[in-house]
């Protein structure tokens, strides 16, 4: 949620930030609504104060045996006016909140304007593999090596689902163990959150109400909104884990690592870029999350980016880092770097980690503050997240980049401690 004071005092700055996302928002209408809301709040408080004064005077008269007289009629009138003013204030407040809820975060100044065509490649790392033989794609490799069963996965759960089996399941689990072990050794607290979350969790993370249709809903409230839903990413749970809390400054930063499956309504199709495990309704991901002081969040984002890159490089994968343009950055985030791996069969890169800084956007929605060690007013924390890493695109990159002429695939050394062979071969 954006700071309403920022909108009041710097509307042009807000307009400029939203335009970078391709949005033209009528802030003048909102500011006029904001004035009406504040006037309604003042009028309501004045009426409540008058009602309290009249009620106190009635009580005082009765204590002395004096009849309340005309004050009873005045009290009734004020009660009716308070009821009407409360309803009017409630309508304005709901409209005010709905407008703020619909606004995305403002992109940082160094974030390019426009859509994904304006994403900026920051750097590329590692050597792009070249093959002296006709390379296989990840779908064929997964089938020939009996690693992934797409047919039975679809039979079990419909299109957009698959089964890891045999060494494919072992490869998936080794990746998850490797990631979790690395992050725990770096001081991140391991969390296994619930997979069923409430509306407030989605709201705090910035996914609701605008993106409520993107999740799998298990229970709806009377107004139709998702009362409970399957988490689309562990970020949704971690962003809301401290909602309503005021943390002590010495506690910060809080660093969490979580493993969950992720459940998404979107899924792949028959296009090459969507086949295999690249897009699906359920996939595994290790998620990193930090709550920091505002002054520390820039450094925290670079730390998260370095962690994601280190894991990809340790798997021997050619990859690049891209700074997303404003229109390609998630609504709750101010800046995002994507770590993308090379997929030879597609001749392009696929994202395996998004490293994002939400600034105080999520903290405002969740009411997450910290208490300065030296005293003074509480302030909102900054929240950051990164995939560390997602496996559904990582496995295709591993298969394709490390394939051999005979159709086998070399296993990165860092994964062999988890019981994998040096080479994956046809069974």
XYZ file of C-alpha atoms in Angstrom:
427
model
C 0.000 0.000 0.000
C 1.277 3.445 -0.852
C 1.665 6.064 1.854
C -1.366 8.351 1.574
C 0.748 11.239 2.897
C 3.082 10.786 -0.067
C 0.119 11.016 -2.432
C -1.138 14.166 -0.704
C 2.213 15.937 -0.625
C 3.835 14.670 -3.843
C 1.093 13.706 -6.307
C 3.282 14.404 -9.344
C 5.951 12.037 -8.072
C 3.305 9.346 -7.645
C 1.866 10.022 -11.106
C 5.327 9.758 -12.664
C 6.004 6.444 -10.920
C 2.695 4.948 -12.015
C 3.232 6.135 -15.588
C 6.478 4.120 -15.646
C 4.215 1.102 -15.166
C 1.961 2.278 -17.995
C -0.806 3.437 -15.635
C -2.644 6.749 -15.837
C -4.451 7.125 -12.503
C -6.870 9.953 -11.631
C -5.150 11.140 -8.461
C -7.125 14.386 -8.480
C -10.343 12.416 -7.934
C -8.690 10.474 -5.120
C -7.392 13.640 -3.452
C -10.896 15.124 -3.599
C -12.218 11.891 -2.029
C -9.475 12.118 0.585
C -10.613 15.651 1.511
C -14.221 14.485 1.841
C -13.154 11.563 4.001
C -11.135 13.757 6.342
C -14.007 16.251 6.573
C -16.428 13.395 7.313
C -14.087 12.046 9.990
C -13.846 15.479 11.619
C -17.621 15.934 11.524
C -18.164 12.468 12.994
C -15.725 13.079 15.838
C -17.394 16.428 16.560
C -20.821 14.773 16.762
C -19.486 12.004 18.987
C -17.923 14.603 21.250
C -21.191 16.523 21.478
C -23.094 13.308 22.216
C -20.659 12.463 25.028
C -21.056 15.985 26.452
C -24.868 15.781 26.392
C -24.836 12.269 27.897
C -22.565 13.456 30.699
C -24.849 16.409 31.426
C -27.922 14.143 31.516
C -26.146 11.864 33.990
C -25.116 14.841 36.127
C -28.685 16.166 36.282
C -30.033 12.777 37.264
C -27.489 12.471 40.067
C -28.785 15.717 41.533
C -32.400 14.743 41.015
C -32.942 17.285 38.239
C -34.993 16.195 35.218
C -32.984 15.948 31.960
C -35.691 17.863 30.148
C -34.821 18.975 26.631
C -31.480 17.133 26.766
C -33.209 13.799 26.152
C -34.508 14.984 22.789
C -31.079 16.438 22.002
C -29.424 13.109 22.868
C -31.814 11.230 20.578
C -31.164 13.675 17.754
C -27.396 13.358 18.192
C -27.605 9.565 18.255
C -29.437 9.597 14.917
C -26.920 12.041 13.448
C -23.988 9.942 14.659
C -25.539 6.863 13.052
C -25.913 8.673 9.733
C -22.459 10.224 9.919
C -20.901 6.853 10.768
C -22.519 5.258 7.725
C -21.420 8.130 5.465
C -17.859 7.936 6.828
C -17.851 4.165 6.323
C -18.831 4.498 2.665
C -16.130 7.081 2.005
C -13.559 5.070 3.923
C -14.353 1.916 1.913
C -14.027 3.853 -1.347
C -10.775 5.410 -0.112
C -9.365 2.005 0.894
C -10.419 0.386 -2.386
C -8.541 3.048 -4.357
C -5.369 2.608 -2.291
C -5.649 -1.187 -2.474
C -5.666 -1.004 -6.258
C -2.469 1.034 -6.560
C 0.757 -0.876 -7.231
C 4.075 -0.005 -5.635
C 6.098 2.853 -7.100
C 9.143 1.663 -9.060
C 12.554 2.790 -7.869
C 14.143 5.683 -9.804
C 16.648 3.391 -11.576
C 13.948 0.993 -12.799
C 13.361 1.422 -16.567
C 9.940 2.601 -17.703
C 7.739 0.438 -19.908
C 7.031 -3.254 -20.364
C 9.243 -6.321 -20.543
C 10.714 -5.210 -23.857
C 12.579 -2.601 -21.790
C 14.120 -5.070 -19.333
C 17.858 -4.461 -18.972
C 20.441 -7.248 -19.023
C 22.935 -6.381 -16.285
C 25.447 -9.160 -16.907
C 25.871 -12.706 -18.173
C 27.879 -15.337 -16.313
C 29.404 -18.634 -17.370
C 29.951 -20.037 -20.847
C 26.960 -20.644 -23.075
C 27.145 -24.329 -24.034
C 27.785 -25.273 -27.658
C 27.144 -28.817 -28.853
C 28.975 -30.829 -31.514
C 25.891 -33.049 -31.795
C 22.157 -32.471 -32.264
C 21.067 -31.581 -28.703
C 17.889 -32.975 -27.188
C 15.317 -30.776 -25.452
C 14.424 -31.219 -21.780
C 11.138 -32.979 -22.509
C 12.830 -35.685 -24.566
C 15.674 -36.031 -22.059
C 13.226 -36.320 -19.162
C 11.289 -39.044 -20.968
C 14.260 -41.029 -22.276
C 15.993 -41.008 -18.888
C 12.705 -41.853 -17.100
C 12.988 -38.751 -14.926
C 9.616 -37.090 -15.575
C 6.278 -38.724 -16.400
C 4.029 -36.155 -18.050
C 1.370 -38.609 -19.292
C 0.598 -40.094 -15.894
C 0.874 -36.687 -14.210
C -1.838 -35.368 -16.513
C -3.913 -38.502 -15.926
C -3.697 -37.954 -12.167
C -4.332 -34.222 -11.998
C -5.053 -32.846 -15.470
C -2.905 -30.858 -17.877
C -0.129 -28.751 -16.406
C 0.935 -31.478 -13.963
C 3.711 -34.065 -13.990
C 5.376 -36.732 -11.862
C 9.054 -36.785 -10.970
C 10.124 -40.399 -10.718
C 13.249 -42.436 -10.043
C 16.396 -40.400 -10.432
C 14.223 -37.456 -11.524
C 12.603 -37.367 -8.083
C 16.040 -37.809 -6.504
C 17.397 -34.910 -8.598
C 14.508 -32.662 -7.540
C 14.978 -33.546 -3.865
C 18.752 -33.126 -4.056
C 18.300 -29.608 -5.442
C 15.920 -28.682 -2.627
C 18.238 -30.156 0.019
C 21.249 -28.372 -1.488
C 19.462 -25.013 -1.494
C 18.111 -25.349 2.038
C 21.471 -26.477 3.387
C 23.218 -23.523 1.770
C 20.764 -20.935 3.110
C 20.664 -22.392 6.613
C 24.453 -22.268 6.790
C 24.212 -18.600 5.782
C 22.066 -17.835 8.834
C 18.538 -18.063 7.418
C 15.868 -19.528 9.722
C 14.127 -22.522 8.148
C 10.313 -22.243 7.968
C 7.705 -24.750 6.781
C 4.538 -22.614 6.515
C 0.937 -23.765 6.024
C -0.109 -24.291 2.426
C -3.634 -23.027 3.148
C -3.698 -19.295 3.824
C -6.354 -16.702 4.649
C -7.417 -13.584 2.778
C -5.293 -11.352 5.010
C -2.108 -13.169 3.983
C -2.858 -12.552 0.317
C -3.743 -8.954 1.065
C -0.539 -8.300 3.020
C 1.601 -9.774 0.241
C -0.095 -7.445 -2.255
C -1.773 -10.175 -4.316
C -5.314 -9.388 -3.158
C -7.726 -8.004 -4.098
C -6.467 -7.404 -7.661
C -5.034 -10.873 -8.326
C -7.489 -12.966 -6.310
C -8.467 -14.936 -9.428
C -4.924 -16.281 -9.848
C -5.047 -18.624 -6.829
C -6.727 -21.952 -6.111
C -9.557 -21.107 -3.712
C -10.698 -23.725 -1.188
C -13.233 -21.587 0.704
C -14.981 -18.342 -0.194
C -16.403 -15.694 2.134
C -19.970 -14.468 1.819
C -18.808 -11.601 -0.418
C -17.098 -14.049 -2.786
C -13.497 -13.255 -1.916
C -11.063 -16.110 -1.153
C -11.416 -16.893 2.538
C -8.817 -19.670 2.256
C -6.568 -20.538 -0.686
C -3.520 -22.587 -1.642
C -0.390 -20.477 -1.470
C 1.002 -19.464 -4.877
C 4.457 -18.929 -3.324
C 5.945 -19.084 0.157
C 6.432 -15.319 -0.082
C 2.698 -14.942 0.560
C 3.042 -16.708 3.904
C 6.360 -15.157 4.931
C 5.217 -11.608 4.126
C 2.287 -12.039 6.510
C 4.030 -14.015 9.245
C 4.631 -10.898 11.376
C 1.473 -8.986 10.401
C 0.229 -6.672 13.141
C 3.534 -6.878 15.038
C 5.960 -4.196 16.161
C 9.483 -5.623 16.177
C 12.439 -4.338 18.174
C 15.170 -2.844 15.993
C 17.904 -5.199 17.318
C 15.848 -8.127 15.958
C 16.349 -6.879 12.391
C 17.099 -8.150 9.882
C 14.919 -11.226 10.125
C 16.014 -13.760 7.509
C 13.830 -16.718 6.568
C 14.097 -19.602 4.126
C 11.036 -21.693 3.342
C 10.278 -24.701 1.192
C 6.810 -25.219 -0.277
C 5.128 -26.450 -3.388
C 3.577 -23.498 -5.209
C 0.065 -23.717 -6.618
C -0.874 -21.549 -9.609
C -3.965 -21.298 -11.771
C -1.800 -20.566 -14.793
C -0.277 -23.541 -16.577
C 1.549 -24.419 -19.759
C 0.219 -25.390 -23.132
C 1.556 -27.072 -26.238
C 3.929 -24.283 -27.258
C 7.599 -25.209 -26.964
C 8.159 -22.468 -24.362
C 5.478 -23.971 -22.107
C 6.117 -27.704 -22.474
C 7.600 -30.013 -19.900
C 7.982 -28.571 -16.431
C 8.511 -24.946 -17.505
C 4.976 -23.924 -16.554
C 2.534 -25.861 -14.411
C -0.107 -25.765 -11.722
C 2.254 -27.099 -9.031
C 6.017 -26.754 -8.686
C 8.604 -26.707 -5.921
C 10.458 -23.635 -4.719
C 12.792 -22.590 -1.956
C 12.003 -18.998 -0.982
C 14.153 -16.433 0.803
C 12.589 -13.555 2.717
C 13.971 -10.672 4.758
C 12.494 -7.958 6.983
C 14.951 -5.097 7.369
C 15.349 -1.509 8.449
C 14.673 0.866 5.523
C 18.345 1.918 5.374
C 19.424 -1.703 4.948
C 17.073 -2.917 2.231
C 19.236 -1.979 -0.784
C 22.148 -4.001 0.578
C 19.773 -6.840 1.484
C 18.531 -7.066 -2.100
C 22.084 -7.352 -3.418
C 22.799 -10.045 -0.824
C 19.754 -12.035 -1.960
C 20.785 -11.640 -5.593
C 24.288 -12.890 -4.797
C 22.857 -15.947 -3.028
C 20.669 -16.859 -5.999
C 23.518 -16.367 -8.474
C 25.916 -18.391 -6.356
C 23.569 -21.376 -6.433
C 23.074 -21.196 -10.206
C 26.807 -20.821 -10.836
C 27.530 -23.712 -8.476
C 25.400 -25.923 -10.725
C 27.613 -24.988 -13.679
C 24.824 -23.186 -15.535
C 25.252 -20.309 -17.928
C 22.897 -17.537 -16.789
C 22.277 -13.821 -16.844
C 20.895 -11.157 -14.517
C 18.162 -8.816 -15.748
C 16.719 -5.714 -14.131
C 12.997 -5.706 -14.868
C 11.254 -2.685 -16.317
C 8.467 -1.122 -14.281
C 5.680 -2.701 -16.309
C 7.168 -6.182 -15.876
C 7.699 -5.808 -12.123
C 5.119 -7.363 -9.807
C 2.586 -4.912 -8.397
C 3.904 -5.153 -4.819
C 7.565 -4.651 -5.735
C 9.635 -1.506 -6.244
C 12.577 -3.216 -7.963
C 13.219 -6.747 -9.231
C 16.260 -8.537 -10.611
C 15.672 -11.825 -12.428
C 18.281 -14.569 -12.555
C 17.692 -16.402 -15.832
C 19.196 -19.675 -17.078
C 19.929 -20.507 -20.705
C 17.693 -23.107 -22.382
C 19.432 -24.280 -25.569
C 16.295 -25.861 -27.061
C 14.469 -22.543 -26.914
C 17.431 -20.324 -27.689
C 16.411 -18.084 -24.809
C 16.571 -17.614 -21.050
C 14.078 -18.665 -18.365
C 13.759 -17.072 -14.925
C 14.671 -19.258 -11.943
C 14.817 -16.509 -9.320
C 13.150 -13.140 -8.923
C 14.901 -10.974 -6.343
C 12.598 -8.172 -5.239
C 12.421 -5.244 -2.833
C 8.905 -4.246 -1.794
C 10.154 -1.319 0.355
C 7.358 -0.632 2.916
C 4.476 -1.582 0.583
C 3.755 -4.996 2.130
C 4.555 -3.792 5.656
C 1.905 -1.066 5.394
C -0.704 -3.572 4.258
C 0.232 -5.960 7.061
C 0.916 -3.394 9.788
C 4.505 -4.571 10.368
C 6.591 -1.967 12.189
C 9.781 -1.766 14.194
C 10.645 0.167 17.318
C 13.913 2.180 16.979
C 16.539 1.195 19.543
C 17.159 4.827 20.453
C 13.480 5.576 21.022
C 11.150 7.661 18.917
C 8.260 6.804 16.623
C 7.818 3.338 15.232
C 8.403 2.898 11.493
C 7.497 0.352 8.843
C 10.010 -2.355 8.004
C 11.082 -3.102 4.451
C 10.406 -6.575 3.033
C 12.378 -8.442 0.374
C 12.051 -11.840 -1.264
C 13.954 -14.061 -3.657
C 13.530 -17.507 -5.123
C 16.400 -19.538 -3.842
C 15.649 -21.378 -6.183
C 12.605 -22.578 -8.170
C 13.220 -26.037 -9.657
C 10.672 -26.427 -12.457
C 12.805 -24.373 -14.861
C 16.109 -25.268 -13.271
C 15.763 -28.982 -14.014
C 15.220 -28.346 -17.774
C 18.306 -26.114 -17.821
C 20.383 -28.752 -16.024
C 19.280 -31.479 -18.449
C 19.870 -29.402 -21.540
C 23.122 -27.668 -20.597
C 24.777 -30.791 -19.150
C 23.645 -33.318 -21.766
C 26.114 -35.600 -23.545
C 26.173 -37.012 -27.096
C 24.776 -40.399 -25.989
C 21.734 -38.780 -24.357
C 23.050 -39.039 -20.811
C 23.312 -36.023 -18.496
C 26.200 -35.101 -16.193
C 25.176 -34.369 -12.600
C 26.788 -31.296 -10.958
C 29.239 -32.317 -8.255
C 27.455 -30.316 -5.541
C 24.414 -32.583 -5.895
C 26.178 -35.925 -5.673
C 26.385 -35.798 -1.875
C 22.624 -36.382 -1.899
C 22.994 -39.830 -3.463
C 22.914 -38.978 -7.165
C 25.285 -40.649 -9.654
C 27.851 -38.735 -11.674
C 25.812 -39.282 -14.808
C 22.103 -39.859 -15.397
C 21.642 -42.639 -17.963
C 18.766 -44.495 -19.554
C 17.463 -47.181 -17.194
